[in-house]
Amino acid sequence: MERINKRQTEIKKELENQQTFKKDISSRLIELSAVRELQERRESLETQKRSSYEELKKTKEALKKIISKQAYTVLLGQTNANFRGIISELKQKGELKSGISKEFVAELIQTGRCICGAELKEGGNGHFHVKSLLKKTGSSSVEETAIRMGAQVDDIDKQADIFWDNVNREQARISQIKTSLSQIEGELDNIEEILRKDPNEDISGLQKRLDGIEGKIDELNREQGANQQEISHLKTEVDVLVKQIAKQKQNEGRQILAQRRIIATQDAIERLTEVKNRQEKQFRLQLEKRVQEIFSEISVTPYIPKITEKYELTLVENTTGIEAPVAASTGENQILSLSFIASIIDKVREWSEKRKIMMVPDSSTFPIVMDSPFGSLDANSRRHIAQTIPKLANQLVVLVTKTQWRVEVEEEILERIGKEYVLTYYSSKPDCEQDFMEVNGEKYYLIRQSPSGFEYTEIVEVER
C-alpha cells in the first residue's frame, strides 16, 4: 500500500504538470487569431463536459442510495398480498371481528353492571346474555394489531410506487446527461479535427501536442482510478486483518487469563491435596496410637498394633529394637479388631464433641451392636474385653453364646445391663436335644422342641 500511495502522489504531481502544459498550449492557440474562436468554444465545451461528468456521478450516487434504502419495498409485494388474503379469510370465518371487543364485555361482567345501567347478577338473564357475547366478540388487541399491520402494508405499497418514480426520474436524468455529454464530446472531436488539419503548422503542431497531453492525462487518470480501487480493496483487507488481530489478541488475553486460572486451580488442588494427605496421616497416627493403648489394656502380649496407609491392621514386636511382623492368633486378631473399632468410636465421639454447635445427634446416641466379641479368647482376655466394651457407647447390644457368657463376662457386665434377653430357638426336628440356662433359679430355654412343627426363634426378657 505504501508503494501505491507513493505512485498516487507522483501521478497527482504529473497531472498538475500536464494540466499546466495543456493550459499553456490552449492559451497559445487562443492568441492565434485564426483559431481564437474555435479555441474559446473548445474551452467552454471542456467546462461543460467536466460539469456534466460531475453531475452524472452525483446522479448515479443518488440512484444507488434510493435502491439501497427503498428497493426492499418492491420485493414485499407478494408478501403484502398474502397478508391481505389471510386477513380477508379470517374476517370471512368470523375469527376477526370489529365492534365490541372481548375485553369490554369481560369488564362489564366483572363490574356487574351493563352499559344500560341494569345490574348483571350471576345466574340472571342479563348476565347470561352478556356472557354469551364473549363467544361472539373478538379480542381488541388482535384487532388493533391487524389494523396497524394493514396500515403498514398499505404504506409499504405506497413506498414501492414512490421508489419506482424516483428510479425512473434519476434514470431519465442520467440518460439526459449522457445525451448532452455525447453532443459535447462530438463537437469537441470536430473542433480538434479542424485544428489538427489546419494548414498552419503552428496550429496543427500545437493541437497534436495538446492531443498527446490529453492522452497522457487520460492514461494517468485511469491509472489513478485503478490505484484508488486497489487502495480501497487493500484498506478493506487491512480492516479485516486489524479486526482479526484484535480478536486474536482478545482470545490470547482470554487464554492467558484461563491459563492463569488453570495454574491457580492446579496450585490450589495441590495444596488441598497436601493438606488432605497430612490430615489423613495425622488421623491415622492418632488412631494407631489409640489402638495401641486399647490393645495393651486388653492383651497380655507385648505386641504393638500398626495401621498401614491402606488401613490394614498388623501386629509387630520390638523386643530386639527392630520391628518384626507377628503371626497373630485368632484371639489376638479378635482383640486387635475390637481395639480398632473402639478407637474409631473414640475419634467419632471426639469429632462430635468439637462440633456441638452443629445440630446433629451425638455419636453416643446410636447403639453399637457386637456379635460374639468374646469368641476364642481365654478368661483373662474376656475379662479385659468385658471391662472395655461398656466404655464404647451409652447404648451397647452384645450377642453372646452360653459358652461365652461365663463368670468373667457376667461379673464385669452385670451391673451395667439395662435389659437382658434370651433367644429361644424352636426346632422342627422331632428328636432335638433341648438346652437351657438358669438365671436366679429361673430356667430360660435356649433350644426347645417346636410345638407347631415350624422352626422359629423367640426373644424372652430375663428378669433378675
C-alpha positions as a Markdown table, in Angstrom:
| # | Residue | x | y | z |
|---|---|---|---|---|
| 1 | Met | 0.0 | 0.0 | 0.0 |
| 2 | Glu | 2.9 | 2.4 | 0.7 |
| 3 | Arg | 4.2 | 1.8 | -2.9 |
| 4 | Ile | 0.7 | 2.6 | -4.3 |
| 5 | Asn | 0.3 | 5.7 | -2.2 |
| 6 | Lys | 3.8 | 6.9 | -3.4 |
| 7 | Arg | 2.7 | 6.3 | -7.0 |
| 8 | Gln | -0.5 | 8.2 | -6.4 |
| 9 | Thr | 1.4 | 11.2 | -5.2 |
| 10 | Glu | 3.6 | 11.0 | -8.4 |
| 11 | Ile | 0.5 | 10.7 | -10.6 |
| 12 | Lys | -1.1 | 13.8 | -8.9 |
| 13 | Lys | 2.0 | 15.8 | -9.5 |
| 14 | Glu | 2.3 | 14.6 | -13.1 |
| 15 | Leu | -1.4 | 15.5 | -13.7 |
| 16 | Glu | -0.8 | 19.0 | -12.4 |
| 17 | Asn | 2.2 | 19.4 | -14.8 |
| 18 | Gln | 0.1 | 18.1 | -17.7 |
| 19 | Gln | -2.8 | 20.4 | -16.9 |
| 20 | Thr | -0.3 | 23.3 | -16.8 |
| 21 | Phe | 1.1 | 22.3 | -20.2 |
| 22 | Lys | -2.4 | 22.0 | -21.6 |
| 23 | Lys | -3.4 | 25.4 | -20.3 |
| 24 | Asp | -0.2 | 26.9 | -21.8 |
| 25 | Ile | -0.9 | 25.4 | -25.2 |
| 26 | Ser | -4.6 | 26.4 | -25.1 |
| 27 | Ser | -3.5 | 30.0 | -24.3 |
| 28 | Arg | -1.2 | 30.0 | -27.3 |
| 29 | Leu | -4.0 | 28.7 | -29.5 |
| 30 | Ile | -6.2 | 31.5 | -28.3 |
| 31 | Glu | -3.5 | 34.0 | -29.2 |
| 32 | Leu | -3.6 | 32.8 | -32.8 |
| 33 | Ser | -6.4 | 34.9 | -34.2 |
| 34 | Ala | -7.2 | 32.3 | -36.9 |
| 35 | Val | -8.3 | 29.8 | -34.3 |
| 36 | Arg | -9.2 | 32.0 | -31.4 |
| 37 | Glu | -13.0 | 31.5 | -31.8 |
| 38 | Leu | -12.6 | 27.7 | -32.1 |
| 39 | Gln | -10.3 | 27.5 | -29.0 |
| 40 | Glu | -12.6 | 29.6 | -26.9 |
| 41 | Arg | -15.5 | 27.4 | -27.9 |
| 42 | Arg | -13.5 | 24.3 | -27.0 |
| 43 | Glu | -12.7 | 25.8 | -23.6 |
| 44 | Ser | -16.4 | 26.4 | -23.0 |
| 45 | Leu | -17.2 | 22.8 | -24.1 |
| 46 | Glu | -14.5 | 21.4 | -21.8 |
| 47 | Thr | -16.0 | 23.2 | -18.9 |
| 48 | Gln | -19.5 | 21.9 | -19.8 |
| 49 | Lys | -18.0 | 18.4 | -20.1 |
| 50 | Arg | -16.5 | 18.5 | -16.7 |
| 51 | Ser | -19.7 | 19.8 | -15.1 |
| 52 | Ser | -21.7 | 17.1 | -16.9 |
| 53 | Tyr | -19.5 | 14.3 | -15.7 |
| 54 | Glu | -19.7 | 15.6 | -12.1 |
| 55 | Glu | -23.5 | 15.8 | -12.4 |
| 56 | Leu | -23.6 | 12.3 | -13.8 |
| 57 | Lys | -21.5 | 11.0 | -10.9 |
| 58 | Lys | -23.9 | 12.7 | -8.4 |
| 59 | Thr | -27.0 | 11.3 | -10.1 |
| 60 | Lys | -25.6 | 7.8 | -10.1 |
| 61 | Glu | -24.8 | 8.1 | -6.4 |
| 62 | Ala | -28.3 | 9.3 | -5.7 |
| 63 | Leu | -29.8 | 6.3 | -7.6 |
| 64 | Lys | -27.6 | 3.9 | -5.6 |
| 65 | Lys | -28.9 | 5.4 | -2.3 |
| 66 | Ile | -32.5 | 5.1 | -3.5 |
| 67 | Ile | -32.0 | 1.5 | -4.4 |
| 68 | Ser | -30.2 | 0.6 | -1.2 |
| 69 | Lys | -32.9 | 2.3 | 1.0 |
| 70 | Gln | -36.1 | 1.6 | -0.8 |
| 71 | Ala | -35.7 | -1.4 | -3.1 |
| 72 | Tyr | -37.0 | -3.8 | -0.4 |
| 73 | Thr | -40.5 | -2.4 | -0.8 |
| 74 | Val | -40.7 | -3.8 | -4.3 |
| 75 | Leu | -39.7 | -7.3 | -3.0 |
| 76 | Leu | -42.6 | -7.3 | -0.4 |
| 77 | Gly | -45.4 | -7.1 | -3.0 |
| 78 | Gln | -46.3 | -10.8 | -2.9 |
| 79 | Thr | -45.9 | -10.9 | 0.9 |
| 80 | Asn | -48.3 | -8.0 | 1.3 |
| 81 | Ala | -50.9 | -9.7 | -1.0 |
| 82 | Asn | -50.6 | -12.9 | 1.1 |
| 83 | Phe | -51.2 | -10.8 | 4.3 |
| 84 | Arg | -54.3 | -9.2 | 2.9 |
| 85 | Gly | -55.6 | -12.7 | 1.9 |
| 86 | Ile | -55.1 | -14.0 | 5.4 |
| 87 | Ile | -56.9 | -11.1 | 7.0 |
| 88 | Ser | -59.8 | -11.4 | 4.5 |
| 89 | Glu | -60.0 | -15.2 | 5.2 |
| 90 | Leu | -60.1 | -14.5 | 9.0 |
| 91 | Lys | -62.9 | -12.0 | 8.5 |
| 92 | Gln | -64.9 | -14.4 | 6.4 |
| 93 | Lys | -64.6 | -17.1 | 9.1 |
| 94 | Gly | -65.6 | -14.7 | 11.8 |
| 95 | Glu | -62.4 | -15.0 | 13.7 |
| 96 | Leu | -61.5 | -11.3 | 13.2 |
| 97 | Lys | -64.4 | -9.2 | 14.2 |
| 98 | Ser | -64.9 | -5.5 | 14.6 |
| 99 | Gly | -67.2 | -3.7 | 17.0 |
| 100 | Ile | -67.5 | -4.6 | 20.7 |
| 101 | Ser | -64.3 | -6.2 | 22.0 |
| 102 | Lys | -64.0 | -9.3 | 24.2 |
| 103 | Glu | -62.1 | -7.2 | 26.8 |
| 104 | Phe | -65.0 | -4.7 | 27.0 |
| 105 | Val | -67.6 | -7.5 | 27.6 |
| 106 | Ala | -65.4 | -9.1 | 30.2 |
| 107 | Glu | -65.1 | -5.8 | 32.1 |
| 108 | Leu | -68.9 | -5.4 | 32.1 |
| 109 | Ile | -69.3 | -8.9 | 33.7 |
| 110 | Gln | -66.6 | -8.2 | 36.2 |
| 111 | Thr | -68.2 | -4.8 | 37.3 |
| 112 | Gly | -71.7 | -6.5 | 37.4 |
| 113 | Arg | -73.4 | -3.6 | 35.5 |
| 114 | Cys | -74.5 | -3.3 | 31.9 |
| 115 | Ile | -73.9 | -0.1 | 29.8 |
| 116 | Cys | -77.7 | 0.5 | 30.1 |
| 117 | Gly | -77.4 | 0.6 | 33.8 |
| 118 | Ala | -79.0 | -2.8 | 34.5 |
| 119 | Glu | -77.4 | -4.9 | 37.2 |
| 120 | Leu | -75.8 | -8.1 | 35.9 |
| 121 | Lys | -76.4 | -10.7 | 38.7 |
| 122 | Glu | -74.8 | -14.1 | 38.2 |
| 123 | Gly | -77.5 | -16.6 | 37.1 |
| 124 | Gly | -79.8 | -13.9 | 35.8 |
| 125 | Asn | -80.9 | -13.5 | 32.2 |
| 126 | Gly | -78.9 | -10.3 | 31.7 |
| 127 | His | -75.8 | -11.9 | 33.0 |
| 128 | Phe | -76.4 | -14.9 | 30.7 |
| 129 | His | -76.9 | -12.8 | 27.5 |
| 130 | Val | -73.9 | -10.6 | 28.2 |
| 131 | Lys | -71.7 | -13.6 | 29.0 |
| 132 | Ser | -72.8 | -15.3 | 25.7 |
| 133 | Leu | -71.3 | -12.2 | 23.8 |
| 134 | Leu | -67.8 | -13.4 | 24.9 |
| 135 | Lys | -68.1 | -16.2 | 22.3 |
| 136 | Lys | -69.2 | -13.8 | 19.6 |
| 137 | Thr | -66.7 | -11.0 | 20.1 |
| 138 | Gly | -63.1 | -10.8 | 19.1 |
| 139 | Ser | -60.0 | -9.6 | 21.1 |
| 140 | Ser | -59.3 | -5.8 | 20.7 |
| 141 | Ser | -55.6 | -6.4 | 20.9 |
| 142 | Val | -55.7 | -8.8 | 17.9 |
| 143 | Glu | -58.0 | -6.4 | 16.0 |
| 144 | Glu | -55.7 | -3.4 | 16.7 |
| 145 | Thr | -52.6 | -5.4 | 15.6 |
| 146 | Ala | -54.3 | -6.4 | 12.4 |
| 147 | Ile | -55.4 | -2.8 | 11.7 |
| 148 | Arg | -51.9 | -1.5 | 12.5 |
| 149 | Met | -50.2 | -4.1 | 10.3 |
| 150 | Gly | -52.7 | -3.4 | 7.5 |
| 151 | Ala | -51.8 | 0.3 | 7.6 |
| 152 | Gln | -48.1 | -0.6 | 7.5 |
| 153 | Val | -48.7 | -2.9 | 4.5 |
| 154 | Asp | -50.5 | -0.1 | 2.6 |
| 155 | Asp | -47.7 | 2.3 | 3.4 |
| 156 | Ile | -45.1 | -0.2 | 2.0 |
| 157 | Asp | -47.1 | -0.4 | -1.3 |
| 158 | Lys | -47.1 | 3.4 | -1.5 |
| 159 | Gln | -43.4 | 3.5 | -0.9 |
| 160 | Ala | -42.9 | 0.9 | -3.7 |
| 161 | Asp | -44.7 | 3.3 | -6.1 |
| 162 | Ile | -42.6 | 6.2 | -4.9 |
| 163 | Phe | -39.5 | 4.1 | -5.3 |
| 164 | Trp | -40.2 | 3.4 | -9.0 |
| 165 | Asp | -41.0 | 7.1 | -9.5 |
| 166 | Asn | -37.6 | 8.1 | -8.0 |
| 167 | Val | -35.8 | 5.4 | -10.0 |
| 168 | Asn | -37.4 | 6.5 | -13.3 |
| 169 | Arg | -36.6 | 10.2 | -12.6 |
| 170 | Glu | -32.9 | 9.5 | -11.8 |
| 171 | Gln | -32.6 | 7.2 | -14.8 |
| 172 | Ala | -34.1 | 9.8 | -17.1 |
| 173 | Arg | -31.7 | 12.4 | -15.7 |
| 174 | Ile | -28.8 | 10.0 | -16.3 |
| 175 | Ser | -29.9 | 9.4 | -19.9 |
| 176 | Gln | -30.3 | 13.2 | -20.5 |
| 177 | Ile | -26.8 | 13.9 | -19.1 |
| 178 | Lys | -25.3 | 11.1 | -21.3 |
| 179 | Thr | -27.0 | 12.6 | -24.4 |
| 180 | Ser | -25.7 | 16.0 | -23.6 |
| 181 | Leu | -22.2 | 14.6 | -23.0 |
| 182 | Ser | -22.3 | 12.8 | -26.3 |
| 183 | Gln | -23.2 | 16.0 | -28.1 |
| 184 | Ile | -20.4 | 17.9 | -26.3 |
| 185 | Glu | -17.8 | 15.3 | -27.0 |
| 186 | Gly | -18.9 | 15.1 | -30.6 |
| 187 | Glu | -18.5 | 18.9 | -31.0 |
| 188 | Leu | -15.1 | 18.7 | -29.3 |
| 189 | Asp | -13.9 | 16.0 | -31.6 |
| 190 | Asn | -14.9 | 18.2 | -34.6 |
| 191 | Ile | -13.0 | 21.2 | -33.3 |
| 192 | Glu | -9.9 | 19.1 | -32.6 |
| 193 | Glu | -10.1 | 17.6 | -36.1 |
| 194 | Ile | -10.3 | 21.0 | -37.6 |
| 195 | Leu | -7.3 | 22.2 | -35.6 |
| 196 | Arg | -5.4 | 19.0 | -36.4 |
| 197 | Lys | -5.9 | 19.6 | -40.2 |
| 198 | Asp | -5.3 | 23.3 | -40.1 |
| 199 | Pro | -2.7 | 24.3 | -42.9 |
| 200 | Asn | -1.0 | 26.5 | -40.4 |
| 201 | Glu | 1.9 | 24.3 | -39.0 |
| 202 | Asp | 1.9 | 26.2 | -35.7 |
| 203 | Ile | -1.8 | 25.4 | -35.1 |
| 204 | Ser | -1.6 | 21.8 | -36.2 |
| 205 | Gly | 1.5 | 21.2 | -34.1 |
| 206 | Leu | 0.0 | 22.8 | -31.0 |
| 207 | Gln | -3.1 | 20.6 | -31.5 |
| 208 | Lys | -1.1 | 17.5 | -31.8 |
| 209 | Arg | 0.8 | 18.4 | -28.7 |
| 210 | Leu | -2.5 | 19.0 | -27.0 |
| 211 | Asp | -3.8 | 15.6 | -28.1 |
| 212 | Gly | -0.7 | 14.0 | -26.6 |
| 213 | Ile | -1.1 | 15.8 | -23.4 |
| 214 | Glu | -4.8 | 14.8 | -23.2 |
| 215 | Gly | -3.9 | 11.2 | -23.9 |
| 216 | Lys | -1.3 | 11.3 | -21.2 |
| 217 | Ile | -3.9 | 12.9 | -18.8 |
| 218 | Asp | -6.4 | 10.2 | -19.6 |
| 219 | Glu | -3.8 | 7.5 | -19.1 |
| 220 | Leu | -2.8 | 9.0 | -15.7 |
| 221 | Asn | -6.5 | 9.3 | -14.7 |
| 222 | Arg | -7.1 | 5.6 | -15.5 |
| 223 | Glu | -4.0 | 4.6 | -13.5 |
| 224 | Gln | -5.1 | 6.8 | -10.7 |
| 225 | Gly | -8.5 | 5.3 | -10.6 |
| 226 | Ala | -7.1 | 1.7 | -10.7 |
| 227 | Asn | -4.8 | 2.6 | -7.9 |
| 228 | Gln | -7.6 | 4.1 | -5.9 |
| 229 | Gln | -9.7 | 1.0 | -6.3 |
| 230 | Glu | -6.7 | -1.2 | -5.2 |
| 231 | Ile | -6.2 | 1.1 | -2.2 |
| 232 | Ser | -9.8 | 0.7 | -1.3 |
| 233 | His | -9.5 | -3.1 | -1.6 |
| 234 | Leu | -6.4 | -3.1 | 0.4 |
| 235 | Lys | -8.0 | -0.9 | 3.1 |
| 236 | Thr | -10.8 | -3.4 | 3.3 |
| 237 | Glu | -8.4 | -6.3 | 3.7 |
| 238 | Val | -6.4 | -4.3 | 6.3 |
| 239 | Asp | -9.6 | -3.5 | 8.3 |
| 240 | Val | -10.5 | -7.3 | 8.3 |
| 241 | Leu | -6.9 | -8.1 | 9.4 |
| 242 | Val | -7.0 | -5.5 | 12.1 |
| 243 | Lys | -10.3 | -6.9 | 13.4 |
| 244 | Gln | -8.8 | -10.4 | 13.3 |
| 245 | Ile | -5.7 | -9.3 | 15.1 |
| 246 | Ala | -7.8 | -7.5 | 17.7 |
| 247 | Lys | -9.9 | -10.7 | 18.1 |
| 248 | Gln | -6.8 | -12.8 | 18.3 |
| 249 | Lys | -5.3 | -10.5 | 21.0 |
| 250 | Gln | -8.6 | -10.7 | 22.9 |
| 251 | Asn | -8.5 | -14.5 | 22.6 |
| 252 | Glu | -4.9 | -14.5 | 23.7 |
| 253 | Gly | -5.9 | -12.4 | 26.6 |
| 254 | Arg | -8.6 | -14.8 | 27.5 |
| 255 | Gln | -6.2 | -17.7 | 27.0 |
| 256 | Ile | -3.7 | -16.1 | 29.3 |
| 257 | Leu | -6.4 | -15.5 | 31.9 |
| 258 | Ala | -7.7 | -19.0 | 31.5 |
| 259 | Gln | -4.1 | -20.3 | 31.8 |
| 260 | Arg | -3.6 | -18.3 | 35.0 |
| 261 | Arg | -6.8 | -19.7 | 36.4 |
| 262 | Ile | -5.8 | -23.2 | 35.5 |
| 263 | Ile | -2.4 | -22.7 | 37.2 |
| 264 | Ala | -4.1 | -21.2 | 40.3 |
| 265 | Thr | -6.6 | -24.1 | 40.3 |
| 266 | Gln | -3.8 | -26.7 | 40.0 |
| 267 | Asp | -1.9 | -25.0 | 42.8 |
| 268 | Ala | -5.0 | -24.9 | 45.0 |
| 269 | Ile | -5.6 | -28.6 | 44.2 |
| 270 | Glu | -2.0 | -29.5 | 45.1 |
| 271 | Arg | -2.2 | -27.5 | 48.3 |
| 272 | Leu | -5.6 | -29.0 | 49.3 |
| 273 | Thr | -4.2 | -32.5 | 48.4 |
| 274 | Glu | -1.2 | -31.9 | 50.6 |
| 275 | Val | -3.5 | -30.7 | 53.5 |
| 276 | Lys | -5.7 | -33.8 | 53.0 |
| 277 | Asn | -2.7 | -36.1 | 53.0 |
| 278 | Arg | -1.3 | -34.5 | 56.1 |
| 279 | Gln | -4.7 | -34.7 | 57.9 |
| 280 | Glu | -5.1 | -38.3 | 56.8 |
| 281 | Lys | -1.6 | -39.1 | 58.1 |
| 282 | Gln | -2.2 | -37.3 | 61.3 |
| 283 | Phe | -5.6 | -39.1 | 61.8 |
| 284 | Arg | -4.0 | -42.5 | 61.0 |
| 285 | Leu | -1.2 | -41.9 | 63.5 |
| 286 | Gln | -3.6 | -40.7 | 66.2 |
| 287 | Leu | -5.9 | -43.7 | 65.5 |
| 288 | Glu | -2.9 | -46.1 | 65.6 |
| 289 | Lys | -1.8 | -44.6 | 69.0 |
| 290 | Arg | -5.3 | -45.1 | 70.4 |
| 291 | Val | -5.5 | -48.7 | 69.0 |
| 292 | Gln | -2.1 | -49.4 | 70.7 |
| 293 | Glu | -3.4 | -48.1 | 74.1 |
| 294 | Ile | -6.6 | -50.2 | 74.0 |
| 295 | Phe | -4.8 | -53.3 | 72.7 |
| 296 | Ser | -2.2 | -53.0 | 75.6 |
| 297 | Glu | -5.1 | -52.8 | 78.1 |
| 298 | Ile | -6.7 | -56.0 | 76.9 |
| 299 | Ser | -3.9 | -58.2 | 75.6 |
| 300 | Val | -1.1 | -59.6 | 77.8 |
| 301 | Thr | 1.3 | -59.9 | 74.8 |
| 302 | Pro | 4.0 | -57.2 | 74.2 |
| 303 | Tyr | 2.9 | -56.9 | 70.6 |
| 304 | Ile | 2.3 | -53.4 | 69.0 |
| 305 | Pro | -0.6 | -52.8 | 66.6 |
| 306 | Lys | 0.2 | -50.9 | 63.4 |
| 307 | Ile | -2.1 | -49.3 | 60.8 |
| 308 | Thr | -0.8 | -49.1 | 57.2 |
| 309 | Glu | -1.6 | -46.3 | 54.7 |
| 310 | Lys | -4.4 | -48.6 | 53.4 |
| 311 | Tyr | -5.7 | -49.0 | 56.9 |
| 312 | Glu | -4.7 | -52.6 | 57.2 |
| 313 | Leu | -4.1 | -53.9 | 60.8 |
| 314 | Thr | -0.9 | -55.7 | 61.6 |
| 315 | Leu | 0.9 | -56.8 | 64.8 |
| 316 | Val | 4.7 | -56.3 | 65.3 |
| 317 | Glu | 7.1 | -57.0 | 68.1 |
| 318 | Asn | 10.1 | -54.8 | 69.1 |
| 319 | Thr | 11.9 | -56.9 | 71.6 |
| 320 | Thr | 15.3 | -56.6 | 69.8 |
| 321 | Gly | 14.9 | -53.0 | 68.9 |
| 322 | Ile | 13.8 | -53.8 | 65.4 |
| 323 | Glu | 10.2 | -54.1 | 64.4 |
| 324 | Ala | 9.2 | -57.5 | 63.0 |
| 325 | Pro | 5.8 | -58.7 | 61.9 |
| 326 | Val | 4.0 | -61.3 | 64.2 |
| 327 | Ala | 1.7 | -64.1 | 63.1 |
| 328 | Ala | -1.2 | -63.2 | 65.3 |
| 329 | Ser | -3.5 | -65.9 | 66.7 |
| 330 | Thr | -7.3 | -65.9 | 66.3 |
| 331 | Gly | -7.8 | -64.4 | 69.8 |
| 332 | Glu | -5.2 | -61.7 | 69.1 |
| 333 | Asn | -6.8 | -60.8 | 65.8 |
| 334 | Gln | -10.2 | -60.5 | 67.6 |
| 335 | Ile | -8.7 | -58.2 | 70.3 |
| 336 | Leu | -7.0 | -56.2 | 67.5 |
| 337 | Ser | -10.2 | -55.8 | 65.6 |
| 338 | Leu | -12.1 | -54.8 | 68.8 |
| 339 | Ser | -9.3 | -52.2 | 69.6 |
| 340 | Phe | -9.7 | -50.7 | 66.1 |
| 341 | Ile | -13.5 | -50.4 | 66.5 |
| 342 | Ala | -13.1 | -48.9 | 69.9 |
| 343 | Ser | -10.6 | -46.4 | 68.6 |
| 344 | Ile | -12.8 | -45.4 | 65.7 |
| 345 | Ile | -15.7 | -44.8 | 68.1 |
| 346 | Asp | -13.5 | -42.7 | 70.3 |
| 347 | Lys | -12.5 | -40.5 | 67.3 |
| 348 | Val | -16.1 | -40.1 | 66.2 |
| 349 | Arg | -17.1 | -39.1 | 69.8 |
| 350 | Glu | -14.2 | -36.6 | 69.8 |
| 351 | Trp | -15.3 | -35.2 | 66.5 |
| 352 | Ser | -18.9 | -34.8 | 67.7 |
| 353 | Glu | -17.7 | -33.0 | 70.9 |
| 354 | Lys | -15.8 | -30.5 | 68.8 |
| 355 | Arg | -18.9 | -29.8 | 66.6 |
| 356 | Lys | -21.6 | -29.5 | 69.2 |
| 357 | Ile | -22.5 | -26.2 | 67.6 |
| 358 | Met | -23.9 | -28.2 | 64.7 |
| 359 | Met | -27.5 | -29.5 | 65.2 |
| 360 | Val | -26.6 | -33.2 | 64.7 |
| 361 | Pro | -27.1 | -36.1 | 67.1 |
| 362 | Asp | -24.2 | -37.2 | 69.3 |
| 363 | Ser | -22.5 | -40.4 | 68.2 |
| 364 | Ser | -23.2 | -41.9 | 71.7 |
| 365 | Thr | -26.9 | -41.6 | 70.9 |
| 366 | Phe | -26.7 | -44.5 | 68.5 |
| 367 | Pro | -26.3 | -48.1 | 69.8 |
| 368 | Ile | -23.3 | -50.3 | 69.0 |
| 369 | Val | -24.2 | -54.0 | 68.2 |
| 370 | Met | -21.4 | -56.6 | 68.8 |
| 371 | Asp | -21.8 | -60.2 | 67.8 |
| 372 | Ser | -19.7 | -62.7 | 69.8 |
| 373 | Pro | -16.9 | -60.3 | 70.9 |
| 374 | Phe | -15.6 | -62.9 | 73.3 |
| 375 | Gly | -15.1 | -65.6 | 70.7 |
| 376 | Ser | -12.0 | -67.9 | 71.1 |
| 377 | Leu | -10.4 | -65.9 | 74.0 |
| 378 | Asp | -9.0 | -67.0 | 77.3 |
| 379 | Ala | -10.6 | -66.0 | 80.6 |
| 380 | Asn | -8.2 | -63.1 | 81.2 |
| 381 | Ser | -8.8 | -61.6 | 77.7 |
| 382 | Arg | -12.6 | -62.0 | 78.1 |
| 383 | Arg | -12.5 | -60.1 | 81.4 |
| 384 | His | -10.5 | -57.2 | 79.9 |
| 385 | Ile | -12.8 | -57.0 | 76.9 |
| 386 | Ala | -15.8 | -57.1 | 79.2 |
| 387 | Gln | -14.3 | -54.2 | 81.1 |
| 388 | Thr | -13.6 | -52.2 | 77.9 |
| 389 | Ile | -16.7 | -52.6 | 75.7 |
| 390 | Pro | -19.1 | -50.8 | 78.1 |
| 391 | Lys | -17.0 | -47.7 | 77.6 |
| 392 | Leu | -17.5 | -47.6 | 73.9 |
| 393 | Ala | -21.0 | -46.1 | 73.9 |
| 394 | Asn | -24.0 | -45.3 | 76.1 |
| 395 | Gln | -26.0 | -48.0 | 74.3 |
| 396 | Leu | -24.4 | -51.3 | 73.7 |
| 397 | Val | -26.0 | -54.5 | 72.3 |
| 398 | Val | -23.9 | -57.6 | 72.9 |
| 399 | Leu | -24.8 | -61.0 | 71.4 |
| 400 | Val | -23.1 | -63.9 | 73.2 |
| 401 | Thr | -23.5 | -67.7 | 73.4 |
| 402 | Lys | -23.9 | -69.6 | 76.7 |
| 403 | Thr | -20.3 | -70.7 | 76.5 |
| 404 | Gln | -19.1 | -67.1 | 76.1 |
| 405 | Trp | -21.3 | -65.9 | 78.9 |
| 406 | Arg | -19.0 | -67.1 | 81.7 |
| 407 | Val | -18.2 | -65.9 | 85.1 |
| 408 | Glu | -15.7 | -63.3 | 83.9 |
| 409 | Val | -18.1 | -61.6 | 81.4 |
| 410 | Glu | -21.1 | -61.8 | 83.6 |
| 411 | Glu | -19.3 | -60.3 | 86.6 |
| 412 | Glu | -17.9 | -57.4 | 84.6 |
| 413 | Ile | -21.1 | -56.5 | 82.7 |
| 414 | Leu | -23.9 | -57.5 | 85.0 |
| 415 | Glu | -24.1 | -54.1 | 86.8 |
| 416 | Arg | -24.2 | -52.3 | 83.5 |
| 417 | Ile | -27.1 | -54.3 | 82.0 |
| 418 | Gly | -30.2 | -52.4 | 81.3 |
| 419 | Lys | -32.1 | -55.1 | 79.5 |
| 420 | Glu | -31.3 | -58.8 | 79.2 |
| 421 | Tyr | -32.9 | -61.3 | 76.7 |
| 422 | Val | -32.6 | -64.9 | 75.8 |
| 423 | Leu | -33.1 | -66.1 | 72.2 |
| 424 | Thr | -35.1 | -69.4 | 72.4 |
| 425 | Tyr | -34.7 | -71.4 | 69.3 |
| 426 | Tyr | -37.7 | -73.7 | 68.5 |
| 427 | Ser | -36.5 | -76.6 | 66.3 |
| 428 | Ser | -38.8 | -78.5 | 64.0 |
| 429 | Lys | -36.5 | -81.5 | 64.4 |
| 430 | Pro | -38.5 | -84.2 | 66.3 |
| 431 | Asp | -35.6 | -85.5 | 68.4 |
| 432 | Cys | -33.7 | -82.3 | 69.0 |
| 433 | Glu | -31.7 | -82.0 | 72.2 |
| 434 | Gln | -33.0 | -79.3 | 74.5 |
| 435 | Asp | -30.7 | -76.7 | 76.2 |
| 436 | Phe | -31.3 | -74.1 | 78.8 |
| 437 | Met | -29.6 | -71.7 | 81.2 |
| 438 | Glu | -30.6 | -70.7 | 84.8 |
| 439 | Val | -30.8 | -67.1 | 86.0 |
| 440 | Asn | -31.8 | -66.5 | 89.6 |
| 441 | Gly | -33.2 | -70.1 | 89.7 |
| 442 | Glu | -35.3 | -69.5 | 86.7 |
| 443 | Lys | -34.9 | -71.7 | 83.6 |
| 444 | Tyr | -34.5 | -70.0 | 80.2 |
| 445 | Tyr | -34.5 | -72.4 | 77.3 |
| 446 | Leu | -32.0 | -71.9 | 74.5 |
| 447 | Ile | -33.2 | -74.8 | 72.4 |
| 448 | Arg | -36.7 | -76.4 | 72.6 |
| 449 | Gln | -38.9 | -78.7 | 70.6 |
| 450 | Ser | -41.3 | -76.7 | 68.3 |
| 451 | Pro | -44.9 | -77.3 | 69.4 |
| 452 | Ser | -46.2 | -76.3 | 66.0 |
| 453 | Gly | -43.7 | -78.2 | 63.9 |
| 454 | Phe | -42.3 | -74.9 | 62.5 |
| 455 | Glu | -38.9 | -73.5 | 63.0 |
| 456 | Tyr | -38.7 | -70.1 | 64.7 |
| 457 | Thr | -36.9 | -68.0 | 67.4 |
| 458 | Glu | -38.5 | -66.3 | 70.3 |
| 459 | Ile | -37.0 | -63.4 | 72.3 |
| 460 | Val | -37.6 | -63.7 | 76.0 |
| 461 | Glu | -36.8 | -61.0 | 78.5 |
| 462 | Val | -34.8 | -62.1 | 81.5 |
| 463 | Glu | -36.0 | -61.0 | 84.9 |
| 464 | Arg | -33.3 | -60.6 | 87.6 |
